[in-house]
CSV table of C-alpha atoms in Angstrom, one decimal:
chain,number,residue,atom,x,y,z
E,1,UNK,CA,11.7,5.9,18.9
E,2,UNK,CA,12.9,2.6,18.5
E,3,UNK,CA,16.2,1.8,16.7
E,4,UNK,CA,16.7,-0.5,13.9
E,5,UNK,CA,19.7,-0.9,12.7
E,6,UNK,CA,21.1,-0.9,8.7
E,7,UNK,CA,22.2,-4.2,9.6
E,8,UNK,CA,19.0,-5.8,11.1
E,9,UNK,CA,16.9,-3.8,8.1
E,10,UNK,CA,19.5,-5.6,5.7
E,11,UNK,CA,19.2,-8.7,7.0
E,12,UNK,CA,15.1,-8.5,7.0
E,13,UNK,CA,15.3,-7.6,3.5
E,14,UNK,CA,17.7,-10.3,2.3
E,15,UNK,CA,14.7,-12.8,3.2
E,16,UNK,CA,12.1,-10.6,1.5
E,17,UNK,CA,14.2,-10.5,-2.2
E,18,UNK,CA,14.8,-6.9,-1.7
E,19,UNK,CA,19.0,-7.0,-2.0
E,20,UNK,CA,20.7,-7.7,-5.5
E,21,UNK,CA,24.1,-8.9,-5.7
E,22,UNK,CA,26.2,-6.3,-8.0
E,23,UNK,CA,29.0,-8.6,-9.4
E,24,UNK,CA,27.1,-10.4,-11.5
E,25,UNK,CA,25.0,-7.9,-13.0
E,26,UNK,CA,27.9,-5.5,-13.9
E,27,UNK,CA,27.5,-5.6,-17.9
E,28,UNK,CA,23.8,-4.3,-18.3
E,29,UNK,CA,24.2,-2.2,-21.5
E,30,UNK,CA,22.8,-2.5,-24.9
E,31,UNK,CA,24.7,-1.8,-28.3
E,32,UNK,CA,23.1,2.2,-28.0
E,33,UNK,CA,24.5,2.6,-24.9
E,34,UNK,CA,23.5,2.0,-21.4
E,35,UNK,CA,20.3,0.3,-20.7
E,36,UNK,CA,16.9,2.7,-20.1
E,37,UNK,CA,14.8,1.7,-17.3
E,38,UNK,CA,11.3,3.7,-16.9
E,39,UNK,CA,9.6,3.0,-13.9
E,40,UNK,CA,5.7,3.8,-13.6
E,41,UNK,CA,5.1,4.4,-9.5
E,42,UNK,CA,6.8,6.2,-6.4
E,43,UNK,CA,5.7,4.2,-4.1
E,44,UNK,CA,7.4,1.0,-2.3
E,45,UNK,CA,7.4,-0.6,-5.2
E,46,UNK,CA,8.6,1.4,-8.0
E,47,UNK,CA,11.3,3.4,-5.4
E,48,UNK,CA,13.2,0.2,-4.6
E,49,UNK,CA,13.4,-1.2,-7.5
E,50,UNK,CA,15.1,2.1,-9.1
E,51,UNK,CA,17.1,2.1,-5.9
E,52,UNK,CA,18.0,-1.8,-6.5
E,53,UNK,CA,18.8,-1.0,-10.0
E,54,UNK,CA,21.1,2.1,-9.4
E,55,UNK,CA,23.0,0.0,-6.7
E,56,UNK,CA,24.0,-3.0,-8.4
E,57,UNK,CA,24.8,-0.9,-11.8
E,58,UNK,CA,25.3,3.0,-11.4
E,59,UNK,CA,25.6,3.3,-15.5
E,60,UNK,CA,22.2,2.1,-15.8
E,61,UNK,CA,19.8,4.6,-17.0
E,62,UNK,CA,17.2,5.2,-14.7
E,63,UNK,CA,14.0,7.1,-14.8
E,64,UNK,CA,11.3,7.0,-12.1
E,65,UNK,CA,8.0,8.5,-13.1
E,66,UNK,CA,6.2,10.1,-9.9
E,67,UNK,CA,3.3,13.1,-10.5
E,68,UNK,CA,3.7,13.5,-6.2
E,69,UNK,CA,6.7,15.6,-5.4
E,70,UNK,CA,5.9,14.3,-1.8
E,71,UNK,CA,5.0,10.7,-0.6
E,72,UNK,CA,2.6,10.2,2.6
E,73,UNK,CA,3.0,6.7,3.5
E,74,UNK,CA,-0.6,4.6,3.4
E,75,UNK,CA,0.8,1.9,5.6
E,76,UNK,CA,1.3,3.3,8.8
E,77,UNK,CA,-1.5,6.3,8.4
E,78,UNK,CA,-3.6,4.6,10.8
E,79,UNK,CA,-1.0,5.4,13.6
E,80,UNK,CA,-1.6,9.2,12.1
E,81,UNK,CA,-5.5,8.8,12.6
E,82,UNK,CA,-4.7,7.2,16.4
E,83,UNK,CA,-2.8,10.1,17.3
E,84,UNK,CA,0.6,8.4,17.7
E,85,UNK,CA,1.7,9.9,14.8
E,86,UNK,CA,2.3,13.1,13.1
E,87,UNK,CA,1.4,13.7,9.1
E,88,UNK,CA,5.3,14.8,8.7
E,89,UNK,CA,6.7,12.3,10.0
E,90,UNK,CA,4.8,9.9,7.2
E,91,UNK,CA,5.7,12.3,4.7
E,92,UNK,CA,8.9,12.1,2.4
E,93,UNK,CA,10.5,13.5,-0.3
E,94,UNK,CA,12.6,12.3,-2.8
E,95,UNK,CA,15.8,14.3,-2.6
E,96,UNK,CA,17.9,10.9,-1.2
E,97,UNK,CA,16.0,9.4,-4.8
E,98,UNK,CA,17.9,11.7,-6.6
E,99,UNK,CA,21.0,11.9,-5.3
E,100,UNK,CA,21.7,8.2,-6.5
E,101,UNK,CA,21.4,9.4,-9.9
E,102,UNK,CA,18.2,8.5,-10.5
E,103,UNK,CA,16.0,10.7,-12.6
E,104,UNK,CA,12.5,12.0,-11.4
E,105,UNK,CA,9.9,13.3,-13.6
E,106,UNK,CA,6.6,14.9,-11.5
E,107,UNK,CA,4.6,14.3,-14.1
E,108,UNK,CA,1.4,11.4,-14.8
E,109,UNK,CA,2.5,8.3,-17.0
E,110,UNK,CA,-0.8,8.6,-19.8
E,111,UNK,CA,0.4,6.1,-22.1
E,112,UNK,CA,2.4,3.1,-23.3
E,113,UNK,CA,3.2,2.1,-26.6
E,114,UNK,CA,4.7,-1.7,-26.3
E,115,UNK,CA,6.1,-2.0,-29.4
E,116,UNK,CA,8.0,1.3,-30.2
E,117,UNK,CA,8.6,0.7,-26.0
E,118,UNK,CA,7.6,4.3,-24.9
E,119,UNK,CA,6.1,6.1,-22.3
E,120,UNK,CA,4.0,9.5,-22.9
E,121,UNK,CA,3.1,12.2,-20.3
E,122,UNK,CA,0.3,14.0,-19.0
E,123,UNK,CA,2.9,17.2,-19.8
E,124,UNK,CA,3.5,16.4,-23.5
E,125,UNK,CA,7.0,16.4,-24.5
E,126,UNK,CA,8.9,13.6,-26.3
E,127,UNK,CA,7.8,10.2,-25.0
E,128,UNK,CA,10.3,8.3,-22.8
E,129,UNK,CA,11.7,5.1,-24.7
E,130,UNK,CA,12.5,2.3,-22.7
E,131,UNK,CA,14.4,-0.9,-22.5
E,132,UNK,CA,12.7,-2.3,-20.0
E,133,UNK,CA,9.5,-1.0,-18.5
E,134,UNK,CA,8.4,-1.7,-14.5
E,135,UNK,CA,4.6,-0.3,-14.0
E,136,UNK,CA,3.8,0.0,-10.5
E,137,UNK,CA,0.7,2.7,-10.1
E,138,UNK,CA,-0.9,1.4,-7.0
E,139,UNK,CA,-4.6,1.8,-7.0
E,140,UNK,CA,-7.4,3.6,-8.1
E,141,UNK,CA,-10.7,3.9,-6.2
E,142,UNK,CA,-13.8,2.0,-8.4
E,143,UNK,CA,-16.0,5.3,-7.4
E,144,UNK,CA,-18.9,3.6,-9.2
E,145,UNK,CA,-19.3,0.5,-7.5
E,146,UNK,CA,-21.4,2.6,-5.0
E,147,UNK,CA,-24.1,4.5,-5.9
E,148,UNK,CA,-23.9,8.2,-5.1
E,149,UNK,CA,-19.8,8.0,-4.6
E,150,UNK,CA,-17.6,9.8,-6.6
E,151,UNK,CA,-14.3,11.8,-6.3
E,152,UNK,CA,-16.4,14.8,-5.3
E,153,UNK,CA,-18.0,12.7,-2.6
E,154,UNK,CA,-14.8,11.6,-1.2
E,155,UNK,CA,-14.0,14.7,-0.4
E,156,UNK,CA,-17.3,14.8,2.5
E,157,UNK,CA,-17.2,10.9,3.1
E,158,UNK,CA,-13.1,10.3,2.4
E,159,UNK,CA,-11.9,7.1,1.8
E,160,UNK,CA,-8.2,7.5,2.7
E,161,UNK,CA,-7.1,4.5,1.0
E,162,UNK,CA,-4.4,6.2,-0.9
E,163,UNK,CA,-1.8,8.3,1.2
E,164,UNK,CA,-2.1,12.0,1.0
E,165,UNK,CA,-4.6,14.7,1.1
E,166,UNK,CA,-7.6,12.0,1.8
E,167,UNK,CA,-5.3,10.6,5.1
E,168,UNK,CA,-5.0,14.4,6.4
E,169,UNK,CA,-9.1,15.1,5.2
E,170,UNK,CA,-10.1,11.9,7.3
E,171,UNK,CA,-7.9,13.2,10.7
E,172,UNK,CA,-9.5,17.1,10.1
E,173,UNK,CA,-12.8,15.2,10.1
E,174,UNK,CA,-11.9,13.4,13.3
E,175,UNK,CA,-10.7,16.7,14.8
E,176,UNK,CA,-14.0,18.0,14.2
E,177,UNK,CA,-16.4,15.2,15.0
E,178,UNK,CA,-18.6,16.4,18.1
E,179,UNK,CA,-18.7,14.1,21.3
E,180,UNK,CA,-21.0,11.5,20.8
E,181,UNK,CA,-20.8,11.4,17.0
E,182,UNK,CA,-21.5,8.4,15.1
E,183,UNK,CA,-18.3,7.3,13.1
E,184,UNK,CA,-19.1,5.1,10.1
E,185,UNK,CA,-16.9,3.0,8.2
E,186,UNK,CA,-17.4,0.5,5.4
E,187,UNK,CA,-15.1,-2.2,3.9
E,188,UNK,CA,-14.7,-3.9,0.6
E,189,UNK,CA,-14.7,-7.1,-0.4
E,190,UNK,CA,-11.4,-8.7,-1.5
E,191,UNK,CA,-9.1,-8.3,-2.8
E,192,UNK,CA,-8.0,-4.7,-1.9
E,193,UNK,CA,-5.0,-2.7,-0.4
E,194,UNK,CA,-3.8,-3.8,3.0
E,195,UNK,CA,-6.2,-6.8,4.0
E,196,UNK,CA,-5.9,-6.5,7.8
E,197,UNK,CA,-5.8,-2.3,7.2
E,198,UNK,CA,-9.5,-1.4,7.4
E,199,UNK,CA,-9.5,-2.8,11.3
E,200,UNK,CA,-6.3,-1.4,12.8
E,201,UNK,CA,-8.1,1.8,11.5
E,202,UNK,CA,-10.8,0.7,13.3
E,203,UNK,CA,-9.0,0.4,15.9
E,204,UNK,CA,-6.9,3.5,15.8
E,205,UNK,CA,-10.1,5.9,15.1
E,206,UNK,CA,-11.9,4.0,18.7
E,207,UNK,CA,-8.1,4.7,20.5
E,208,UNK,CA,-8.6,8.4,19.3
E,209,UNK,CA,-13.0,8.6,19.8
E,210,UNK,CA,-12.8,7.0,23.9
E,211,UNK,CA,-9.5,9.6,24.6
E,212,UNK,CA,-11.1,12.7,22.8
E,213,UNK,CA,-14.5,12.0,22.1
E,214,UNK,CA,-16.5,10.8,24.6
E,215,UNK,CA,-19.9,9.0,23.9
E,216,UNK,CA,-19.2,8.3,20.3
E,217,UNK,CA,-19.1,4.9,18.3
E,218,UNK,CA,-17.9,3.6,15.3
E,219,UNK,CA,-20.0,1.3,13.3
E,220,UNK,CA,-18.2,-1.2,10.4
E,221,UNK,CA,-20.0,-2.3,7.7
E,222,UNK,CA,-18.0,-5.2,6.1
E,223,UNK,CA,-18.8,-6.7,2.7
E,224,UNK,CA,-17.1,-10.4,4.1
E,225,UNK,CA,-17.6,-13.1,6.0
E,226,UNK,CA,-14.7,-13.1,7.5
E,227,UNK,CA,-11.7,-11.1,8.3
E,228,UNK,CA,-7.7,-10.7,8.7
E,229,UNK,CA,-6.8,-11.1,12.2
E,230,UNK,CA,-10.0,-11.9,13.5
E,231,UNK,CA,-8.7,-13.6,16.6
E,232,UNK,CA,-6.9,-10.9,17.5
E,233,UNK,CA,-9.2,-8.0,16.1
E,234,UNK,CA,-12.2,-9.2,17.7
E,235,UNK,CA,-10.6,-8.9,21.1
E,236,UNK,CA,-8.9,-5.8,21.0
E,237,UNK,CA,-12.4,-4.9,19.7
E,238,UNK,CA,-13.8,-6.3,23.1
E,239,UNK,CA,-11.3,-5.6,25.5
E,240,UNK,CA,-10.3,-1.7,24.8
E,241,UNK,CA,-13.5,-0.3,22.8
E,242,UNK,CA,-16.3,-2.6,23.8
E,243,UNK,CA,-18.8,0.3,24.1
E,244,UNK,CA,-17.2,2.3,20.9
E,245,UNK,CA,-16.6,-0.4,17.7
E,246,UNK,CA,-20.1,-2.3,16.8
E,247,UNK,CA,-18.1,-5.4,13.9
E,248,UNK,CA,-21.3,-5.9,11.4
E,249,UNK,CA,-19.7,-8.6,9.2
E,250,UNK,CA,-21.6,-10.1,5.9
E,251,UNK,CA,-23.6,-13.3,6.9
E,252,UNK,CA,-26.3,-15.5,4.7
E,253,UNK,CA,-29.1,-13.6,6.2
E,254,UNK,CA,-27.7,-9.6,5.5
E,255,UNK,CA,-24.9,-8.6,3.4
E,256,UNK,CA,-23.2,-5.2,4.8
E,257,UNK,CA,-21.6,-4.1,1.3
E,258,UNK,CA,-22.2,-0.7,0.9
E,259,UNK,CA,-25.0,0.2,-1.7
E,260,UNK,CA,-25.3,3.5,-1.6
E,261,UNK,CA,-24.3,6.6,0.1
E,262,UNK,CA,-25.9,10.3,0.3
E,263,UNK,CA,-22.7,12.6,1.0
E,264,UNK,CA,-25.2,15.8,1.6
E,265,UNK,CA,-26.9,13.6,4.4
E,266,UNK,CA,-24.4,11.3,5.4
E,267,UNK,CA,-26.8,8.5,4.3
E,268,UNK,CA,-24.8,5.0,3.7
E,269,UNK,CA,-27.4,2.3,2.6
E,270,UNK,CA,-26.1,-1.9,2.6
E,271,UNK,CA,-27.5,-4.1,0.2
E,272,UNK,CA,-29.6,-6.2,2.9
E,273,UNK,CA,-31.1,-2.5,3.0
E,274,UNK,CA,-29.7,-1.4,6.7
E,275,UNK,CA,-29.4,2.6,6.9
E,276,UNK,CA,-26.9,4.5,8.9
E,277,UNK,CA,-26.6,8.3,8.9
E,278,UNK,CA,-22.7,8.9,10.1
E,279,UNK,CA,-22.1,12.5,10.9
E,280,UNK,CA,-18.7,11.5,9.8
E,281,UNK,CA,-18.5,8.3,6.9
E,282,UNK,CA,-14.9,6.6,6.0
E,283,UNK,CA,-15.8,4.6,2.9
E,284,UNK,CA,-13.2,2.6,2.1
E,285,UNK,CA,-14.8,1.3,-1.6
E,286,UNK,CA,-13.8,-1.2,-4.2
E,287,UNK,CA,-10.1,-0.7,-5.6
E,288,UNK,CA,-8.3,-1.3,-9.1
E,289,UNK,CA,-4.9,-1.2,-10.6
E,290,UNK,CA,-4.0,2.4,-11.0
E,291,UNK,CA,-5.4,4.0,-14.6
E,292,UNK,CA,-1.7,3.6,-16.4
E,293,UNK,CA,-2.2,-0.4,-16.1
E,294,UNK,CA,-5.8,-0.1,-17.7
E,295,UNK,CA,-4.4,2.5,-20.4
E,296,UNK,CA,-1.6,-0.1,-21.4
E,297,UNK,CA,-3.0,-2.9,-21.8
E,298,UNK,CA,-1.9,-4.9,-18.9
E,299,UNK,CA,-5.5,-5.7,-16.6
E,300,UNK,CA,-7.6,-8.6,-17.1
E,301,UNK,CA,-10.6,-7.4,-15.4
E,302,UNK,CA,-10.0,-4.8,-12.0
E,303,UNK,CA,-6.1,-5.6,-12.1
E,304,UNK,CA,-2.7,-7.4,-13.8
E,305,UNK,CA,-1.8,-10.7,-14.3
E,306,UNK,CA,2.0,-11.4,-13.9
E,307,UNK,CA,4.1,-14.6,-13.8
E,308,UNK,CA,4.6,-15.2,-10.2
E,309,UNK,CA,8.6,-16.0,-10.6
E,310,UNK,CA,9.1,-12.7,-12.0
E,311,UNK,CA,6.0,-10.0,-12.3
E,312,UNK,CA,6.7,-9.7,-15.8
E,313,UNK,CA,3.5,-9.3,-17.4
E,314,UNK,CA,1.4,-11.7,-19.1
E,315,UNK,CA,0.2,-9.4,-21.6
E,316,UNK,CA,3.4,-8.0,-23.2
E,317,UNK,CA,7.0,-8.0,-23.3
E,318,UNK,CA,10.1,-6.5,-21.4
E,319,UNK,CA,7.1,-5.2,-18.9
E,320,UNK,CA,7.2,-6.0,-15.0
E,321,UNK,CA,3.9,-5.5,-13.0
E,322,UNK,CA,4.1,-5.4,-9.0
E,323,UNK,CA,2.5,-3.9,-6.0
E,324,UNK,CA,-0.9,-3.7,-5.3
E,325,UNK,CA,-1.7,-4.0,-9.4
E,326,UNK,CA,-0.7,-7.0,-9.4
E,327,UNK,CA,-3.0,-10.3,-9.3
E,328,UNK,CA,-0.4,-12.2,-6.9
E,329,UNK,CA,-2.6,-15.0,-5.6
E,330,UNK,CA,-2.8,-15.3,-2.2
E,331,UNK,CA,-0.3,-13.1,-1.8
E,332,UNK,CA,-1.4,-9.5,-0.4
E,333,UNK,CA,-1.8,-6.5,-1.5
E,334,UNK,CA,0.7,-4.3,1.1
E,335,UNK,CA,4.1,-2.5,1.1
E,336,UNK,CA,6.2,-5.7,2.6
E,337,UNK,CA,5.3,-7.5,-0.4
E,338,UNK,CA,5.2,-4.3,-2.8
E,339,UNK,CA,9.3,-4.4,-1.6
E,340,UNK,CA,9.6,-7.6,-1.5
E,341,UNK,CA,8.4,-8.2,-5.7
E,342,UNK,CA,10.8,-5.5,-6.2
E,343,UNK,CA,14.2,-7.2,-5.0
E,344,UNK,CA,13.2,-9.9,-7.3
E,345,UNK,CA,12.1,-8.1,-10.1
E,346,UNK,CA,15.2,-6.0,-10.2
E,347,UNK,CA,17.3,-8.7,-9.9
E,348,UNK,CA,15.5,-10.5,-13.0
E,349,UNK,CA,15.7,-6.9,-15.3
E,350,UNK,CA,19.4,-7.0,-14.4
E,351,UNK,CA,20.2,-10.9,-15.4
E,352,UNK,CA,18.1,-10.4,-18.2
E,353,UNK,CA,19.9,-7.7,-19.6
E,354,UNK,CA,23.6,-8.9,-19.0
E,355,UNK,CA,22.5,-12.5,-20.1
E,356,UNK,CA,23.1,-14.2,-16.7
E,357,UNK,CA,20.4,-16.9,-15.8
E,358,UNK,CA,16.7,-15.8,-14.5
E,359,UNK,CA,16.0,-17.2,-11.5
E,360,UNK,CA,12.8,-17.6,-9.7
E,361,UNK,CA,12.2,-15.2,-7.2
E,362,UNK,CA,11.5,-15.6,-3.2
E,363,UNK,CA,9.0,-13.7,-2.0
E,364,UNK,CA,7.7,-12.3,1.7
E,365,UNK,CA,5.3,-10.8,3.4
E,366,UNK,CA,4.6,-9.6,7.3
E,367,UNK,CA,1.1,-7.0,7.9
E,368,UNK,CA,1.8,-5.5,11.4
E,369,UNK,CA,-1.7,-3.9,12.8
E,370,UNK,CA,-1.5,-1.8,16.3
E,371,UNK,CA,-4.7,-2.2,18.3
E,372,UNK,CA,-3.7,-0.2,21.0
E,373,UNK,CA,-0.8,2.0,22.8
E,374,UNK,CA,2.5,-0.2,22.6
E,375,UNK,CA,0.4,-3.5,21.0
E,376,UNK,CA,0.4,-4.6,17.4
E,377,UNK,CA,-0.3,-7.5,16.1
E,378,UNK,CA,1.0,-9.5,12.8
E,379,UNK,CA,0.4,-11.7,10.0
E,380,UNK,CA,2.7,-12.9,7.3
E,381,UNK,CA,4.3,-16.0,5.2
E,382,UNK,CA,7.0,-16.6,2.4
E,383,UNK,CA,6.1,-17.0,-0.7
E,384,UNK,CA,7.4,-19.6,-3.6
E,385,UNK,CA,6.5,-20.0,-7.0
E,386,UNK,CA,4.8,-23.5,-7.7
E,387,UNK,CA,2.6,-25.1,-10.3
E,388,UNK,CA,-0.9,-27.0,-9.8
E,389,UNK,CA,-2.7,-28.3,-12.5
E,390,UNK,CA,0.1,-26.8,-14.9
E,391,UNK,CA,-0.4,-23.2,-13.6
E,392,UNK,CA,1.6,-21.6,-12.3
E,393,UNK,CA,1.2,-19.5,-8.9
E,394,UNK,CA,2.6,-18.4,-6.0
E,395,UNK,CA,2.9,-20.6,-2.8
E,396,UNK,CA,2.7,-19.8,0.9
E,397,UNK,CA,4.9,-21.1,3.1
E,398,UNK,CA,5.8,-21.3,6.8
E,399,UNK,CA,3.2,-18.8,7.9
E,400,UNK,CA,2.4,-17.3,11.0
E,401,UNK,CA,-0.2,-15.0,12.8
E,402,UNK,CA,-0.4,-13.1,16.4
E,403,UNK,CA,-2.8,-15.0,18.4
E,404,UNK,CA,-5.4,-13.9,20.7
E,405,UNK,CA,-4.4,-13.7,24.3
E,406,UNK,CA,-0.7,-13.2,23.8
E,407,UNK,CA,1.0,-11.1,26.5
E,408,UNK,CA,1.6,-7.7,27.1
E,409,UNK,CA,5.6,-8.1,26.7
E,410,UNK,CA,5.1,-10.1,23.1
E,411,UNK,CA,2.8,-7.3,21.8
E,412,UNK,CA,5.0,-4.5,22.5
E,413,UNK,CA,7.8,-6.5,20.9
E,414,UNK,CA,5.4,-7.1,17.9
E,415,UNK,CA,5.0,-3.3,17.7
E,416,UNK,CA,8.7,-2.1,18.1
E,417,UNK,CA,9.4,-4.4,15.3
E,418,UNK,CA,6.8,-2.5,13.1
E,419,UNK,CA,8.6,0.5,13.8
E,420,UNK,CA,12.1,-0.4,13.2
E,421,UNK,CA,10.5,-1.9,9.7
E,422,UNK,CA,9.2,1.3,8.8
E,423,UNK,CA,12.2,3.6,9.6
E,424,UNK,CA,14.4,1.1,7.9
E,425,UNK,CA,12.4,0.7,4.8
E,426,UNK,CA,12.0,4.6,4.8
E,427,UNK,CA,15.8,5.2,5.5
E,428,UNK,CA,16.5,2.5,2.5
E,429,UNK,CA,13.9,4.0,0.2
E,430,UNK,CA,14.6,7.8,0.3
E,431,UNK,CA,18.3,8.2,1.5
E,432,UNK,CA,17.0,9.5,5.2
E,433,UNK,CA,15.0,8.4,8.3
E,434,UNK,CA,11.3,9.7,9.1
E,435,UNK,CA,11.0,12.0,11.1
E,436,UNK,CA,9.8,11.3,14.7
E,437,UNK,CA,6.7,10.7,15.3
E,438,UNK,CA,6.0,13.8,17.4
E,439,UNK,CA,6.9,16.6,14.8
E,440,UNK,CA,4.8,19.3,14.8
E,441,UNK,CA,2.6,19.5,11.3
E,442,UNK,CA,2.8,22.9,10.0
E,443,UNK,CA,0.7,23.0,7.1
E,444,UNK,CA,-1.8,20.8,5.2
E,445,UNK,CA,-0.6,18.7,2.0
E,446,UNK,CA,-1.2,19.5,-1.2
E,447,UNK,CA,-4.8,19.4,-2.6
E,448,UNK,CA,-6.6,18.7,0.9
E,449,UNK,CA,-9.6,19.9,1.0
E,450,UNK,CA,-11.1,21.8,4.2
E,451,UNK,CA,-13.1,19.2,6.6
């Protein structure tokens, strides 16, 4: 496994806004007592900023609202699906969570009353009051955007776009695919989770069909034009699974977005009318903010307008919005960023709190993508909040993208640096490093059904 030290990880997330500076932020309290901080979301997101929070002031009060008891990593459950990964070792608990005095409550977030500044529970009990309230839920799939899918249908045609049971489902399915099965996959239009995500799974799912299933394909059926990468993707596409991926993106004269899919069948229907019967389907569908952000009051349309120097909301007070539910521009949906907004937004909850001055945030972003054994690929920018036209939004600079054609030598240093990211940020989110990518998986997760 490749090492990556505290030190380098530090260093990476200085630049992304992930580190707060304690000495200014030491007198967070209110006249009651020490602040209350209820954060909606486990993930990247949520986790770091309760982490942030603890760090700089250990008196703060600090609740982290989380139904999973376990958290299987999206990003990086490709590398599961390509075999070069075990489910365990994207699997983590949040024991290190609690031993930095943060509070965990396994329960679902129903409800949020702005003005009396509560939170109810799925569970009942008295609602949690807040001082300051940071909603980070993720996504929800938009079942109805495509006739005939539906959470019952996921569980024959999985999407696997949320980390879990659906990422184990989609691998059982794999397992069980017969040689020379057709593989189908569709993809959304934007903006949803992980841009460049749908075609490293591509990727990953042809690596693991032309080692263990010989004679089968995968066909993509892409709702855009265009897509992240494409450089690159379209040449790992040619170069390692020429005979295996068939690319069918969205032109003037046929538009591949999924219509309509028959789970009994296997049926998937486009809206230029093409038909495909997969004997195994991966429909990654339309996304949304995650059900708490719809319940509270804080979407405009599919997801949540912030103010891109802080992601507080633009709906309501003393609330924070970040991760994937959060309109951020051109700024992407994915866990770099996800960690990234919550440096920032910690460090604003804290200045706001103890009086200090707010200070517009720095934001970052890398996607890393492995097309093959020991080659990844990346994309990525920083991220600066500006004003056009008197609006205010967030904008990219310096960035940079792998290019088609790069050597051998700069990919596998492309893809060591994905892996030292993800054990550092796991390491710095949970109190522990993954474990390595080899361990055996014993049992499957919670709620999977049978493939």
């Amino acid at each position: 496994m490749v090492q990556f030290t505290r030190r380098q990880f530090a260093r990476s997330a200085a630049g992304a806004g992930l580190l707060v500076a304690a000495p200014q932020l030491a007198r967070v309290s209110l006249a009651e007592g020490p602040a209350k901080i209820v954060i909606i979301g486990g993930g990247p997101g949520g986790t770091t900023v309760a982490n942030r929070l603890k760090a700089a002031n250990p008196a703060l009060d600090v609740t982290l609202v989380e139904p999973k008891q376990k958290y299987t990593t999206c990003f990086y459950s490709n590398l599961y699906l390509g075999g070069f990964r075990s489910f365990q070792s994207i699997t983590h608990d949040y024991e290190g969570v609690k031993k930095r005095g943060i509070t965990i409550i396994n329960d679902v977030a129903t409800g949020v009353d702005t003005t009396a500044k509560t939170v109810t529970l799925a569970k009942g009990g008295t609602p949690l009051s807040y001082d300051r309230l940071v909603v980070a839920p993720g996504i929800d799939i938009k079942f109805d955007s495509i006739e005939g899918y539906s959470a019952d249908a996921a569980e024959i045609m999985p999407h696997a776009w949320q980390g879990g049971a659906q990422t184990w489902l989609l691998k059982q399915k794999l397992l069980s695919l017969g040689a020379g099965g057709l593989v189908v996959m569709t993809v959304p239009p934007n903006p949803y989770r992980c841009p460049p995500g749908p075609y490293e799974r591509a990727c990953m799912i042809a690596h693991f069909l032309k080692t263990r299933k010989p004679r089968s394909k995968l066909i993509i059926l892409d709702a855009k034009k265009t897509i992240s990468k494409q450089p690159v993707f379209e040449e790992a596409f040619m170069e390692f699974y020429k005979d295996i991926i068939e690319l069918n993106l969205t032109n003037e004269i046929d538009d591949f977005a999924v219509q309509r899919v028959d789970a009994k069948t296997g049926e998937i229907v486009t809206k230029a009318g093409r038909k495909e019967t997969a004997e195994l389907a991966n429909i990654i569908a339309p996304q949304k903010a995650g059900a708490i952000a719809f319940a509270a009051g804080l979407t405009d349309g599919d997801w949540c307008p912030v103010n891109p120097e802080n992601f507080t909301s633009t709906k309501t007070k003393d609330v924070y919005v970040l991760g994937d539910a959060a309109i951020a521009a051109d700024m992407p949906k994915s866990a770099f960023t996800a960690v990234s907004q919550a440096g920032v937004v910690a460090a604003d909850i804290l200045a706001d709190l103890s009086g200090n001055e707010r200070t517009p945030g720095k934001f970052r972003n890398t996607c890393w993508s492995m097309v093959a054994p020991d080659n990844s690929a990346k994309i990525g920018g920083d991220y600066l909040p500006a004003k056009k036209d008197g609006k205010a939004f967030l904008e990219v600079k310096e960035p940079f993208v792998s290019k088609a054609g790069e050597t051998p030598d700069v990919r596998r240093e492309t893809f060591n640096e994905s892996a030292g990211w993800y054990t550092g940020l796991i390491t710095d989110m949970f109190g522990k490093a993954p474990l390595a990518a080899d361990t055996p998986d014993t049992s499957a997760p919670a709620g999977a059904a049978k493939p």
